[in-house]
Coordinates of C-alpha atoms (C1' of nucleotides) in Angstrom, one line a residue:
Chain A
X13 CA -20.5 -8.4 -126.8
X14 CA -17.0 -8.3 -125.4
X15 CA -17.4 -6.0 -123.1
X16 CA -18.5 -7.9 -120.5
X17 CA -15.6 -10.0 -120.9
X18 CA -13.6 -6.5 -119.8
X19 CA -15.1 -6.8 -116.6
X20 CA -14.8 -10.4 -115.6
X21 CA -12.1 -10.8 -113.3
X22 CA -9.7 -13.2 -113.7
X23 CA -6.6 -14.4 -112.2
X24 CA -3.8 -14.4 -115.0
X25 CA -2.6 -18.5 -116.3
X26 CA -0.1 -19.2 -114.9
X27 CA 2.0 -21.6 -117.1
X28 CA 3.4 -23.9 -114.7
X29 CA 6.4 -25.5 -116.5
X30 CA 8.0 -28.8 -114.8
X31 CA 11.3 -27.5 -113.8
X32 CA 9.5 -24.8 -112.0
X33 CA 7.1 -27.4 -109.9
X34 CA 10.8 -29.1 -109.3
X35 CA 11.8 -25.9 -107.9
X36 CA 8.6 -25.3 -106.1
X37 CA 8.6 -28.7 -104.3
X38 CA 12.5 -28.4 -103.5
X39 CA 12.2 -25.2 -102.2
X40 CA 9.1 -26.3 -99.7
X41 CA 11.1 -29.2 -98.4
X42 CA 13.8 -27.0 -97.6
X43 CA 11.6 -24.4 -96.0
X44 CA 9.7 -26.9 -93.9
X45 CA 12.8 -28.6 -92.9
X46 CA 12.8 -31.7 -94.6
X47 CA 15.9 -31.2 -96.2
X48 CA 18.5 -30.6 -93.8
X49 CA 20.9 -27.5 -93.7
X50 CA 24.3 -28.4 -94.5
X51 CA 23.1 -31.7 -96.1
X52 CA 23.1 -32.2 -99.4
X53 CA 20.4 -31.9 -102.1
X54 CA 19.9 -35.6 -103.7
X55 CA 21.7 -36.3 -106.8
X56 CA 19.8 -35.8 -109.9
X57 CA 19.4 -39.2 -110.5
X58 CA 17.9 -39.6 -107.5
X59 CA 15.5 -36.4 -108.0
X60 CA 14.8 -37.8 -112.1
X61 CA 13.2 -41.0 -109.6
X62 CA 11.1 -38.9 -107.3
X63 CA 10.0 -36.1 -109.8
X64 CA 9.4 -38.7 -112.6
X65 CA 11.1 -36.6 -115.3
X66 CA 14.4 -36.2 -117.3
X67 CA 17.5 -34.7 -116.0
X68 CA 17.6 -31.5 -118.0
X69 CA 14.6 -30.8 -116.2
X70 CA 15.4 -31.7 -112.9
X71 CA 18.6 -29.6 -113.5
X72 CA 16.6 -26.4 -115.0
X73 CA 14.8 -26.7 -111.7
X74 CA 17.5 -26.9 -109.1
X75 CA 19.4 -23.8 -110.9
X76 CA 16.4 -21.7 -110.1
X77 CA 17.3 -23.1 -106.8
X78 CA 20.7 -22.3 -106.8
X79 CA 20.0 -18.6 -107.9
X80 CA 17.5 -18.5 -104.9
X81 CA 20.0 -19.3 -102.9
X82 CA 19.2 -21.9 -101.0
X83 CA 21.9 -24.3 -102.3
X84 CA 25.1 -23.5 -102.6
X85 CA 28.6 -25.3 -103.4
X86 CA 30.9 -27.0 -101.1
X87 CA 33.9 -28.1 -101.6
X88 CA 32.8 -31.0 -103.9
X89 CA 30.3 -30.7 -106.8
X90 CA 27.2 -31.6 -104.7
X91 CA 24.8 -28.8 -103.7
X92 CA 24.4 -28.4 -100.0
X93 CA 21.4 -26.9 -98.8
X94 CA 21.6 -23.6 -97.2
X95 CA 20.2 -20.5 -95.7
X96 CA 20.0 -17.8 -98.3
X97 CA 23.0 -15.3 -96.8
X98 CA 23.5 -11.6 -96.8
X99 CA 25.3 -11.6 -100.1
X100 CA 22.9 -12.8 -102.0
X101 CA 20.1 -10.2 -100.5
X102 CA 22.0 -7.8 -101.4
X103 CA 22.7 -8.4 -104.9
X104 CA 19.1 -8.9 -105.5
X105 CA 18.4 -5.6 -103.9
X106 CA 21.0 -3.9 -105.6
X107 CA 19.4 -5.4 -109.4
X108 CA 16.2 -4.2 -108.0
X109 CA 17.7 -0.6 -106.9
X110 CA 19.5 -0.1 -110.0
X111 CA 16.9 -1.0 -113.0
X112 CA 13.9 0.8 -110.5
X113 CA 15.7 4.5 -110.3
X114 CA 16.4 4.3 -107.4
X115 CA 17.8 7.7 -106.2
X116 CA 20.6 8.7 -104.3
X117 CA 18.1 10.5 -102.1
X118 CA 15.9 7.3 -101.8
X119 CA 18.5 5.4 -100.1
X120 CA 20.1 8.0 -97.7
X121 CA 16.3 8.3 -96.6
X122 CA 16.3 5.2 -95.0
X123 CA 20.1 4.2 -94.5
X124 CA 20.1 7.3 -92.4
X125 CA 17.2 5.6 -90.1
X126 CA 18.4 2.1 -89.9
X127 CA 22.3 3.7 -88.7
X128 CA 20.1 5.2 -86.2
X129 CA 18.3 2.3 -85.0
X130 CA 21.4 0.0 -85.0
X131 CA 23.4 2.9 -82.8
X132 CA 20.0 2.7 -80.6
X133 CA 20.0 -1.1 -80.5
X134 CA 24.1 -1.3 -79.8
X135 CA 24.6 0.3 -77.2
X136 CA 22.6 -1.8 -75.1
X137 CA 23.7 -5.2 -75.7
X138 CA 27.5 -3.7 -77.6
X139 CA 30.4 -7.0 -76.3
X140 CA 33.6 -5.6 -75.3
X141 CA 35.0 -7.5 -78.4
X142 CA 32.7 -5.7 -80.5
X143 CA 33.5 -2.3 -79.2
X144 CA 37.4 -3.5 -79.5
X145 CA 36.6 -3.8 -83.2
X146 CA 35.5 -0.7 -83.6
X147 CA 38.3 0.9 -81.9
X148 CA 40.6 -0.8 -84.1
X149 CA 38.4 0.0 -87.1
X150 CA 39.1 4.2 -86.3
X151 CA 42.9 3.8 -85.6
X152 CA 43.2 2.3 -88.6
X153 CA 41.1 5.0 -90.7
X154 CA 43.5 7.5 -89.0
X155 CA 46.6 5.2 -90.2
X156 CA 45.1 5.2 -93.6
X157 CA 43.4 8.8 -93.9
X158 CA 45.1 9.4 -97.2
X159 CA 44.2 6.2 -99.1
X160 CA 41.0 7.0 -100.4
X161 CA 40.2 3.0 -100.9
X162 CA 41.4 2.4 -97.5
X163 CA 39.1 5.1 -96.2
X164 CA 35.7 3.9 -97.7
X165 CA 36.1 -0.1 -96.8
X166 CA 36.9 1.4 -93.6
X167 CA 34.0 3.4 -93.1
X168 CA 31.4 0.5 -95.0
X169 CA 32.9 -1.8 -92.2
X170 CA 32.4 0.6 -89.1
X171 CA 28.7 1.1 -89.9
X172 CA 28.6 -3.2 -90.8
X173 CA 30.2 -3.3 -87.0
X174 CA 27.6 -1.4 -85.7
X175 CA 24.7 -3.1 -87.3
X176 CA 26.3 -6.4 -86.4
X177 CA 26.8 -5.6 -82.7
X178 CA 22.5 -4.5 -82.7
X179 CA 21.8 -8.1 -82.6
X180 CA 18.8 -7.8 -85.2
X181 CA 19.5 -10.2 -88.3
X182 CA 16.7 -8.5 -90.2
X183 CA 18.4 -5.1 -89.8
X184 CA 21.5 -6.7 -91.1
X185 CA 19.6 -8.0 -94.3
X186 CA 17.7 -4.9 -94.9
X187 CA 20.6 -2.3 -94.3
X188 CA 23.5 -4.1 -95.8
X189 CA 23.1 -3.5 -99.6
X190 CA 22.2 0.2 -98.7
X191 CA 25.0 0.1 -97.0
X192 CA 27.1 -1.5 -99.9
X193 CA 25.3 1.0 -102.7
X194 CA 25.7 4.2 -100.8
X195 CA 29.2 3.4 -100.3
X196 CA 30.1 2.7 -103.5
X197 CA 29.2 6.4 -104.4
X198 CA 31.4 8.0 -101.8
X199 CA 34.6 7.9 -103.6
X200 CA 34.5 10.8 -105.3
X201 CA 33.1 12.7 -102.4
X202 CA 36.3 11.4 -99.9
X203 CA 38.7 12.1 -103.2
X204 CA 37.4 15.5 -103.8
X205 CA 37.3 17.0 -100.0
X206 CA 40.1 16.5 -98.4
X207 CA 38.2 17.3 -95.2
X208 CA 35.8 14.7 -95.3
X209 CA 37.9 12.2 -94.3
X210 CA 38.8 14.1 -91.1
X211 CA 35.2 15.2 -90.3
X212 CA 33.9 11.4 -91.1
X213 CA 36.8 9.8 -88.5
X214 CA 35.8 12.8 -86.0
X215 CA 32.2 12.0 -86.4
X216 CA 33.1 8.2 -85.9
X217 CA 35.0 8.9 -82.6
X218 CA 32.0 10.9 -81.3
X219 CA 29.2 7.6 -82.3
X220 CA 32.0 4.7 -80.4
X221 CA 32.3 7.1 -77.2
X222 CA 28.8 7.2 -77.1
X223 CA 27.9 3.7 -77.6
X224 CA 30.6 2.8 -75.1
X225 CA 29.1 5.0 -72.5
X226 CA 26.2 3.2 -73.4
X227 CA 23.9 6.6 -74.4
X228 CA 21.9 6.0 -77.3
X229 CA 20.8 9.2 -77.5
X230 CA 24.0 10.4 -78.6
X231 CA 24.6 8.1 -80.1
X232 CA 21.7 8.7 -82.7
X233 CA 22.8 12.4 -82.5
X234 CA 26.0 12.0 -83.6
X235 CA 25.2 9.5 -86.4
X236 CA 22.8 11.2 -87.8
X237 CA 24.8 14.4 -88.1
X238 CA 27.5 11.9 -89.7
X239 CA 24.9 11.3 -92.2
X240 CA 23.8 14.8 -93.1
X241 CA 27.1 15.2 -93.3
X242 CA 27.7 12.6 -95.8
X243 CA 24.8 14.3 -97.8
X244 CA 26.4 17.5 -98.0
X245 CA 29.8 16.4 -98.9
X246 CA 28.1 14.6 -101.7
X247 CA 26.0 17.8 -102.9
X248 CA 29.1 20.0 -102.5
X249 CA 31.4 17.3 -104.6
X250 CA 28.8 18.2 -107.2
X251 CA 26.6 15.2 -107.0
X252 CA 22.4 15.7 -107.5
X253 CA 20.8 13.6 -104.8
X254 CA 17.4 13.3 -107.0
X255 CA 20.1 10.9 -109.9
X256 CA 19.2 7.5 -110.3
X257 CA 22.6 5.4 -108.4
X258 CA 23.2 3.9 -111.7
X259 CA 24.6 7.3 -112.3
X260 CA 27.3 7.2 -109.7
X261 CA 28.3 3.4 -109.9
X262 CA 30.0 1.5 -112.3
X263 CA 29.4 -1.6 -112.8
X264 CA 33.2 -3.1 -111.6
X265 CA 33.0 -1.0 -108.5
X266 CA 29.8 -3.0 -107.4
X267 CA 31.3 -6.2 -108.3
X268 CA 34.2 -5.8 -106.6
X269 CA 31.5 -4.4 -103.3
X270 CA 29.6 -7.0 -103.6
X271 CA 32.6 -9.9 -103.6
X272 CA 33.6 -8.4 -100.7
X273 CA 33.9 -10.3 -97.4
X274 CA 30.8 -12.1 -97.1
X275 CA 29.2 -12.2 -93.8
X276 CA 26.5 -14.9 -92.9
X277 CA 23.8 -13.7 -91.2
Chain B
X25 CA 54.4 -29.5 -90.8
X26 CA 51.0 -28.9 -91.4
X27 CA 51.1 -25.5 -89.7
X28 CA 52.3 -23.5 -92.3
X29 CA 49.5 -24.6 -94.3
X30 CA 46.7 -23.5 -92.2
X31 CA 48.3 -19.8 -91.8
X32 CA 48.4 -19.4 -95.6
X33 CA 46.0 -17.1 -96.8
X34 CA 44.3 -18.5 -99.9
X35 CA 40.8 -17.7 -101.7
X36 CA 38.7 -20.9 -102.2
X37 CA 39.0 -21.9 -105.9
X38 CA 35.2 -21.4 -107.7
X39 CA 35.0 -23.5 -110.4
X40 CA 32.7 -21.5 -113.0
X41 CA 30.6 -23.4 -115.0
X42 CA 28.9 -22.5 -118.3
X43 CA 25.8 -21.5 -117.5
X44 CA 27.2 -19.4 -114.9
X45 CA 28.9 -17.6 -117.6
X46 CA 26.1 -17.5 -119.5
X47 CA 23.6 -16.2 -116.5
X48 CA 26.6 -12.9 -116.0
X49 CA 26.6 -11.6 -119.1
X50 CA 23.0 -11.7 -119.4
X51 CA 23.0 -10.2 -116.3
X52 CA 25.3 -7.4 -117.2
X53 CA 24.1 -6.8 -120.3
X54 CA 20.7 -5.9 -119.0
X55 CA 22.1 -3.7 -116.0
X56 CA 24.1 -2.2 -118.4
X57 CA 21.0 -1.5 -120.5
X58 CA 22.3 -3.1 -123.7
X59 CA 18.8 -5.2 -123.9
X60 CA 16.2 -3.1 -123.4
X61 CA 13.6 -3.2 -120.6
X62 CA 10.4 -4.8 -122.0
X63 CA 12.2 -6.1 -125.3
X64 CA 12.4 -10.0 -125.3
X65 CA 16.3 -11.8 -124.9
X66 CA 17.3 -13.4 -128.3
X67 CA 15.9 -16.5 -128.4
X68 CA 17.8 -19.7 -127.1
X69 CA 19.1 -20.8 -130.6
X70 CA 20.4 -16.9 -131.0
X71 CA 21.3 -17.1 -127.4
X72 CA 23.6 -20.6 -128.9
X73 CA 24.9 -18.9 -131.6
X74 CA 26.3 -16.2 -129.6
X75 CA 27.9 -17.9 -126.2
X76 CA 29.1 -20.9 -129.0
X77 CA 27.4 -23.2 -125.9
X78 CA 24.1 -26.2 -126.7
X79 CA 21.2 -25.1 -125.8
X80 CA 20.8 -27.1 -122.6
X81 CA 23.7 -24.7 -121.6
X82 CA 22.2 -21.9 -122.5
X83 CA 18.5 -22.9 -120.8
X84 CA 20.1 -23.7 -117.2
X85 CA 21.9 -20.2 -117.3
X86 CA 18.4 -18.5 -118.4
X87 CA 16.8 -20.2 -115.4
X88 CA 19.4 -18.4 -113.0
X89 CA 18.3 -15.1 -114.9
X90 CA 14.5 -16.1 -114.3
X91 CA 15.0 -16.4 -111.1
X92 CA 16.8 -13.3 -110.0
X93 CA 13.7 -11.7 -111.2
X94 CA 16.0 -9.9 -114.6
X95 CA 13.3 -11.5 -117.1
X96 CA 9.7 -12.3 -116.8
X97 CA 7.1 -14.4 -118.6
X98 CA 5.2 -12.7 -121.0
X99 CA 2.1 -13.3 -122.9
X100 CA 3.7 -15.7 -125.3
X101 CA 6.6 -17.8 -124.4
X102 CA 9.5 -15.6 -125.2
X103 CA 10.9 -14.1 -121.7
X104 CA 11.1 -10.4 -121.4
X105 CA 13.6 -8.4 -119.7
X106 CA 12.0 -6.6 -116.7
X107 CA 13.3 -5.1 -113.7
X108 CA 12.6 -7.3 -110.7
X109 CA 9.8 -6.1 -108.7
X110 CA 8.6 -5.9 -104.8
X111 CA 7.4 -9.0 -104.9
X112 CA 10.5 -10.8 -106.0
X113 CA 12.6 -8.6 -103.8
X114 CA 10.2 -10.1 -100.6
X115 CA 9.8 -13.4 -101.5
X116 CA 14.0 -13.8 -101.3
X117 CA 13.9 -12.0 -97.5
X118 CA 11.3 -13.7 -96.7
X119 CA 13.3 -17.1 -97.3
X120 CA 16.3 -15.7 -95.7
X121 CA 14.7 -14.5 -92.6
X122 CA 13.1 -17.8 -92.0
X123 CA 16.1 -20.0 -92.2
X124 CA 18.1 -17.5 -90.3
X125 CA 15.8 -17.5 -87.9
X126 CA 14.9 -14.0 -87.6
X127 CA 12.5 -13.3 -84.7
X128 CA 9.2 -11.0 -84.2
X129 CA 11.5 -8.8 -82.2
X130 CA 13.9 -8.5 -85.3
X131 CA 11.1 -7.4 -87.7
X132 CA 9.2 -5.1 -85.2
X133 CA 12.2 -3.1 -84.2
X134 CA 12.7 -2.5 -88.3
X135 CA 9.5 -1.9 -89.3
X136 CA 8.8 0.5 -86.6
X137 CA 11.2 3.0 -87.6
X138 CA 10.7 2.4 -91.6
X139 CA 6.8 3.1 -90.7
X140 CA 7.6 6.4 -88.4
X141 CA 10.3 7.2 -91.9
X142 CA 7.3 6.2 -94.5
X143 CA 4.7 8.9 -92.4
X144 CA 7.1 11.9 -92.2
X145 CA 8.2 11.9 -95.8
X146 CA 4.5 10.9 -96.8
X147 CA 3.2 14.1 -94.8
X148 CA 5.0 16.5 -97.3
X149 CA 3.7 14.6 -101.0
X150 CA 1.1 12.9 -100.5
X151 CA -1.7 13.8 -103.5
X152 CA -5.3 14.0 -102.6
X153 CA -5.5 10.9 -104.5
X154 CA -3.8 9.1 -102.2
X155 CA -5.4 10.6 -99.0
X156 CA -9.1 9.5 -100.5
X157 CA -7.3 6.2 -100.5
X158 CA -6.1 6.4 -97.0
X159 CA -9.6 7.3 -95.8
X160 CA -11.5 4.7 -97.6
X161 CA -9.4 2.2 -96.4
X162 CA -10.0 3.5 -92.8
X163 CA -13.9 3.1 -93.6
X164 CA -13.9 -0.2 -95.3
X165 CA -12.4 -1.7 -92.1
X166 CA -14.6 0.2 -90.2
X167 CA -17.4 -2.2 -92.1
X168 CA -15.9 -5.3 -92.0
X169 CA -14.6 -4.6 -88.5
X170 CA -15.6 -8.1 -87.4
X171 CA -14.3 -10.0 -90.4
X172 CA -10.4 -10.8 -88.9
X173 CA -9.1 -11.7 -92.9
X174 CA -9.7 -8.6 -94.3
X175 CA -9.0 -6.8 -91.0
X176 CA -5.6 -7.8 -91.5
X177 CA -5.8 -7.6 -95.3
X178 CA -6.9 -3.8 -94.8
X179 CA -4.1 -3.1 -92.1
X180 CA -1.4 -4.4 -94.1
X181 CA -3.1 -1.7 -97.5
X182 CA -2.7 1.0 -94.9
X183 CA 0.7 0.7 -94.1
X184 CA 1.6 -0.4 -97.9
X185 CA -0.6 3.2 -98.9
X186 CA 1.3 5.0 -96.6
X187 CA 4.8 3.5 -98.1
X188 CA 3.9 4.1 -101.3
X189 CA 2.5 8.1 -100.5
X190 CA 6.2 8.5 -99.2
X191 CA 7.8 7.8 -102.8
X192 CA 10.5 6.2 -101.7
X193 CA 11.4 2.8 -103.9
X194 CA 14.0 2.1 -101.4
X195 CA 11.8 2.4 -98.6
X196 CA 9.1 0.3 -100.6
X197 CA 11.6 -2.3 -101.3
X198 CA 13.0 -2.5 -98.0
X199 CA 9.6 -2.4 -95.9
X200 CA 7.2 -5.1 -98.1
X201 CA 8.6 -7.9 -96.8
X202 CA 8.7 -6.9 -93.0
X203 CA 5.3 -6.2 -93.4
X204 CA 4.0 -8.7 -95.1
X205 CA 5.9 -11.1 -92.3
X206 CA 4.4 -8.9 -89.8
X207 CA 1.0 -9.2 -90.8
X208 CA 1.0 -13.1 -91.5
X209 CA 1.3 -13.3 -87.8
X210 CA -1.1 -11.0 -86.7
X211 CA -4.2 -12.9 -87.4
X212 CA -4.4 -14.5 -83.7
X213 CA -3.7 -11.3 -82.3
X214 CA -7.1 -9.6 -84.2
X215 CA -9.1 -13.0 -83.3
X216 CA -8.2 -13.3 -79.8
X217 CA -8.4 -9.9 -78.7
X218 CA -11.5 -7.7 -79.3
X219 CA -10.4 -4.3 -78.3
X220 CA -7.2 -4.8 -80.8
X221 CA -9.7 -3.9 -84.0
X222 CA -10.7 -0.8 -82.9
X223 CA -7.9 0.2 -81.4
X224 CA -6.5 -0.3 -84.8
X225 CA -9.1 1.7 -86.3
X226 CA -8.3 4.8 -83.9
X227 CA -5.1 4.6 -84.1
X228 CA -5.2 4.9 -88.5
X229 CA -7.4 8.1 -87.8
X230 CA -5.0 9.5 -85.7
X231 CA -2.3 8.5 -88.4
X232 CA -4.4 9.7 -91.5
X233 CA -5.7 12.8 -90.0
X234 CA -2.1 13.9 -89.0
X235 CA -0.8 13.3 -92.0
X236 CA -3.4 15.2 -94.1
X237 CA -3.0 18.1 -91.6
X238 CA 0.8 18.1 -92.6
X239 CA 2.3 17.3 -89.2
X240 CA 4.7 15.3 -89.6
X241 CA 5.7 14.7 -85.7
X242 CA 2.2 13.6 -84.8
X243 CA 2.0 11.5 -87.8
X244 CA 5.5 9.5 -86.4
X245 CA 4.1 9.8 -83.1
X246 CA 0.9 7.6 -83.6
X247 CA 2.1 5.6 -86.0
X248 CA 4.7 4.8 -83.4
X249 CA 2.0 4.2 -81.0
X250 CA 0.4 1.8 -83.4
X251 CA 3.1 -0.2 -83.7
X252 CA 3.6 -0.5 -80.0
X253 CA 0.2 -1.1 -79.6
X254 CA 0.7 -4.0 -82.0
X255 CA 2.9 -5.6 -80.0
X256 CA 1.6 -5.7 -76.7
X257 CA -1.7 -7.3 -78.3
X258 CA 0.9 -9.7 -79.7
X259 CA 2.3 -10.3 -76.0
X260 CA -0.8 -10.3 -74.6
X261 CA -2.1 -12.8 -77.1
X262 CA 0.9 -14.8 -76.0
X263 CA 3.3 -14.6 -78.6
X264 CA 7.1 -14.6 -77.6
X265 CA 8.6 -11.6 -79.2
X266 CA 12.1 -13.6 -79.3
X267 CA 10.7 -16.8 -81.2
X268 CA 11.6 -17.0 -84.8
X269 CA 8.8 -15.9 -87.0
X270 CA 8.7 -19.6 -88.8
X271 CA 6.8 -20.4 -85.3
X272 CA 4.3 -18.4 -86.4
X273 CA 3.3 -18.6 -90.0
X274 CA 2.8 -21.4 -92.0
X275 CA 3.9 -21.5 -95.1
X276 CA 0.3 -21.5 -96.7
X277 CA -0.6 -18.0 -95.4
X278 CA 2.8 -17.0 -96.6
X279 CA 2.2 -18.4 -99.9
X280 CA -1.1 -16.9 -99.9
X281 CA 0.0 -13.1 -98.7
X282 CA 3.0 -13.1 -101.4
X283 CA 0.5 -14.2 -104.0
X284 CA -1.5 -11.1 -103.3
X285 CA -1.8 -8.2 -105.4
X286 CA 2.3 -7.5 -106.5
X287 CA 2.9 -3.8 -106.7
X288 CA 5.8 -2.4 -109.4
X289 CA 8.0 -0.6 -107.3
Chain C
dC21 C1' 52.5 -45.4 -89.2
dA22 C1' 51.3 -41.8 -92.0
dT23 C1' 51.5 -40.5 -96.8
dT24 C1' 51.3 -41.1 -101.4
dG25 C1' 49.6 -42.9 -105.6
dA26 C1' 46.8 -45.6 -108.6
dC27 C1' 42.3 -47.7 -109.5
dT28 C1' 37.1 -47.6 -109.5
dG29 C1' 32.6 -46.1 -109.3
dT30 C1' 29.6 -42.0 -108.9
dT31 C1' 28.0 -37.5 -110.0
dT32 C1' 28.0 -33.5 -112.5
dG33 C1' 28.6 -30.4 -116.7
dT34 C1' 28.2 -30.4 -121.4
dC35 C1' 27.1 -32.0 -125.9
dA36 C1' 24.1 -33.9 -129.8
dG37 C1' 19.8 -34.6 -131.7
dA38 C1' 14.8 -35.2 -131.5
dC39 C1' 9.7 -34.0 -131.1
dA40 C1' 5.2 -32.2 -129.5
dA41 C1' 2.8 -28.1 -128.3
dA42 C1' 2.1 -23.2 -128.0
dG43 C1' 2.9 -18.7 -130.3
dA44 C1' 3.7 -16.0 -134.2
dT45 C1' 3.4 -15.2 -139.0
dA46 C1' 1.8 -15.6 -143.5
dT47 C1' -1.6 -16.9 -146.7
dA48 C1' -6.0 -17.9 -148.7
dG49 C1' -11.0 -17.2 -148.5
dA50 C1' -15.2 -14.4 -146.9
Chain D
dT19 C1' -10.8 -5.5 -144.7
dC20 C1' -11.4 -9.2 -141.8
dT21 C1' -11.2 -14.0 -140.6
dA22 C1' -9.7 -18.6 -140.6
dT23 C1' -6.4 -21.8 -141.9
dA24 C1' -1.7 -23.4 -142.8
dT25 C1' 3.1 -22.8 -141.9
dC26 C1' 7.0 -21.5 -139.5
dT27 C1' 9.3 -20.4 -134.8
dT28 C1' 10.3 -21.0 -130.4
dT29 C1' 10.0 -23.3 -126.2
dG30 C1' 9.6 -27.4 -123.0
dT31 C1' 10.8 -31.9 -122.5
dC32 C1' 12.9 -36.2 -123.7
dT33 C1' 16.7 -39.6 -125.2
dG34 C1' 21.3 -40.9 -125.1
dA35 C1' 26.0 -40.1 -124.6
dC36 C1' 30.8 -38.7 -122.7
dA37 C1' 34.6 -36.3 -120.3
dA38 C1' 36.0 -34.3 -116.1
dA39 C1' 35.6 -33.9 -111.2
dC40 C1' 34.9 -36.1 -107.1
dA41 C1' 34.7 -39.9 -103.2
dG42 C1' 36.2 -44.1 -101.7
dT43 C1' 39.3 -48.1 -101.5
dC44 C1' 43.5 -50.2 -101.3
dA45 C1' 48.2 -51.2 -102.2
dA46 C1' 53.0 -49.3 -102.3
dT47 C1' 56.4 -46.3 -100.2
dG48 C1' 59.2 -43.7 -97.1

DNA sequence: CATTGACTGTTTGTCAGACAAAGATATAGA
DNA sequence: TCTATATCTTTGTCTGACAAACAGTCAATG
């Protein structure tokens, strides 16, 4: 008698509530185009006219907007539409990271191939101002080799530099909050082995001459060997590879990551 | 005069509103684990009671928690606290990547290497189980070989298989969007060119049978071949590889692949 | 003339209270 | 014990209101 209900299949009701259609329809325009970048979003008296309900609605509706990202504040207290930026990527792939298990492991995995690929993909179209930046970025890791703090933003920006000067936006997106969670487990690994810090500027000098002499090969070489190296200077400050990350970070380092310099994409 | 002003180094003022406040200590308290994955959040007079905020307060800072994926619907109306899953996680780069205007080229590069990553770590644990998936897979689109839709459908199963034998939620996370993108613009190439089908098909033997065999290089090496492959039919379908992908999909078939079977990471 | 300051209307953020409908729970009847 | 009904909770939406922040105008001031 029921069983055949068992085997019916169905697709699940989905309770469409008005502030989501809101949503829904605001995000298509934006998508599409209709609403411009850098415009603003019409006031919610306006939207109450179109949508043809109440304001608490409307505004339930545009804050699912706002946490999508595609509004954000400008200097007044309208909402300006705008593309979703690196930031916000990365704090929803950090959420998703930490609350799946993600592993330590996990994420070295594939940071270690996207540093590759960027070092592949910069030294062929690297700008003279990019590889100045870079330059700059290793003097001043020597200047600061002794400031832990120093040392890590340093090294989170060289690899950023890198992926910025491969010219590939989605690499940005996908490698930045790896980037921005691996990082913000390294502490104790640069506080604990005094020789990492000379080994990781060593291994940083070997990637720039390589990319500046154009030889991606090397390049890769050198970076990956950067990375096994961070591995085992993780492994041999005690740290298990196979933890979840929301072992190793703390909720106020991440914050203070993620507030970071925010770079569009 | 106004010199001065200009070289001063100030941080924009962010005026934080309620529901803001409400929406990060929500947030926290479920990346802290203080609610419990799979319990309900109190309920929106508790919710009141506790922040000393109206409810309309409350609701808008909820609706930022909705949407960053921290709480989903239920059965009944009371939302639970989940950890946001691969769909979530590609529905926000997708957005992103279109309004930046990321192009075919961006996504190939990427997924390339995270494919050539997802066979070499699949080759050392993938189960039985999941190699009887590979092969059927390989033999349903050996059937519906002239059927483009579930072509396409069937490729982009492959790849997610493969992702999924390599048991790596990093790597899932970071490689379901660049597929999915991928794929919503490869319909055109499977309609217009004959040959690319089988081609296809070959190339996923090659792919599965070096994986089962436990060879990891030739797995990488096909798979890399595939992808190649992919985009030369692309180019010979006459694609530009530097247009941004919102040139090629419309938002239906995006709406349509994101609604597709969501996998929990 | 550029700047400042006050005035005005608009828009947003928050409050207060209300009600219908959908779920959840309890209660009575089989 | 199970089912069906009644009751209570909770959510989604509406109504109306107000203070603070903002944008614009326009006169006063140096």
């Amino acid at each position: 008698m029921k069983a055949p209900l068992m085997t019916l299949k169905v697709e699940p009701i989905i309770a469409n509530t008005s502030y989501q259609a809101v949503f829904r329809q605001l995000e298509s325009a934006i998508l599409r185009g209709d609403l411009a970048m850098g415009e603003p979003i019409p006031t919610e008296a306006g939207l109450c006219d179109m949508f043809h309900v109440k304001r608490t609605t409307v505004r339930e509706g545009i804050r699912l907007l706002e946490q999508s990202g595609l509004v954000t504040r400008g200097s007044g207290r309208r909402l300006i539409v705008s593309a979703p930026d690196a930031r916000r990527s990365s704090e929803n792939f950090i959420r998703a990271a930490t609350l799946n298990r993600v592993t330590l492991q996990d994420l070295w995995q594939v940071e270690r191939e996207l540093e590759a690929l960027a070092c592949r993909l910069a030294c062929e179209i690297i700008t003279p101002a990019q590889l100045d930046q870079l330059a700059q970025n290793i003097a001043q890791t020597e200047q600061q080799r002794h400031d832990a703090k120093a040392v890590i933003r340093l090294d989170m920006e060289f690899h950023r530099l890198i992926t910025d000067a491969a010219g590939n936006r989605a690499l940005a997106v996908a490698r930045d909050p790896l980037g921005i969670l691996l990082y913000a487990s390294t502490d104790f690994v640069v506080t604990r082995l005094e020789q990492a810090t000379e080994r990781m500027i060593a291994a940083h000098r070997r990637v720039y001459g390589a990319i500046r002499a154009n030889d991606p090969e090397q390049a890769v070489i050198w970076m990956t060997k950067h990375m096994d190296d961070f591995k085992r200077g993780c492994i041999m400050a005690g740290a298990n590879f196979d933890d979840p990350i929301a072992n190793f970070v703390d909720h106020d380092t991440l914050a203070k990551l993620l507030n970071q310099k925010t770079r569009a994409i």
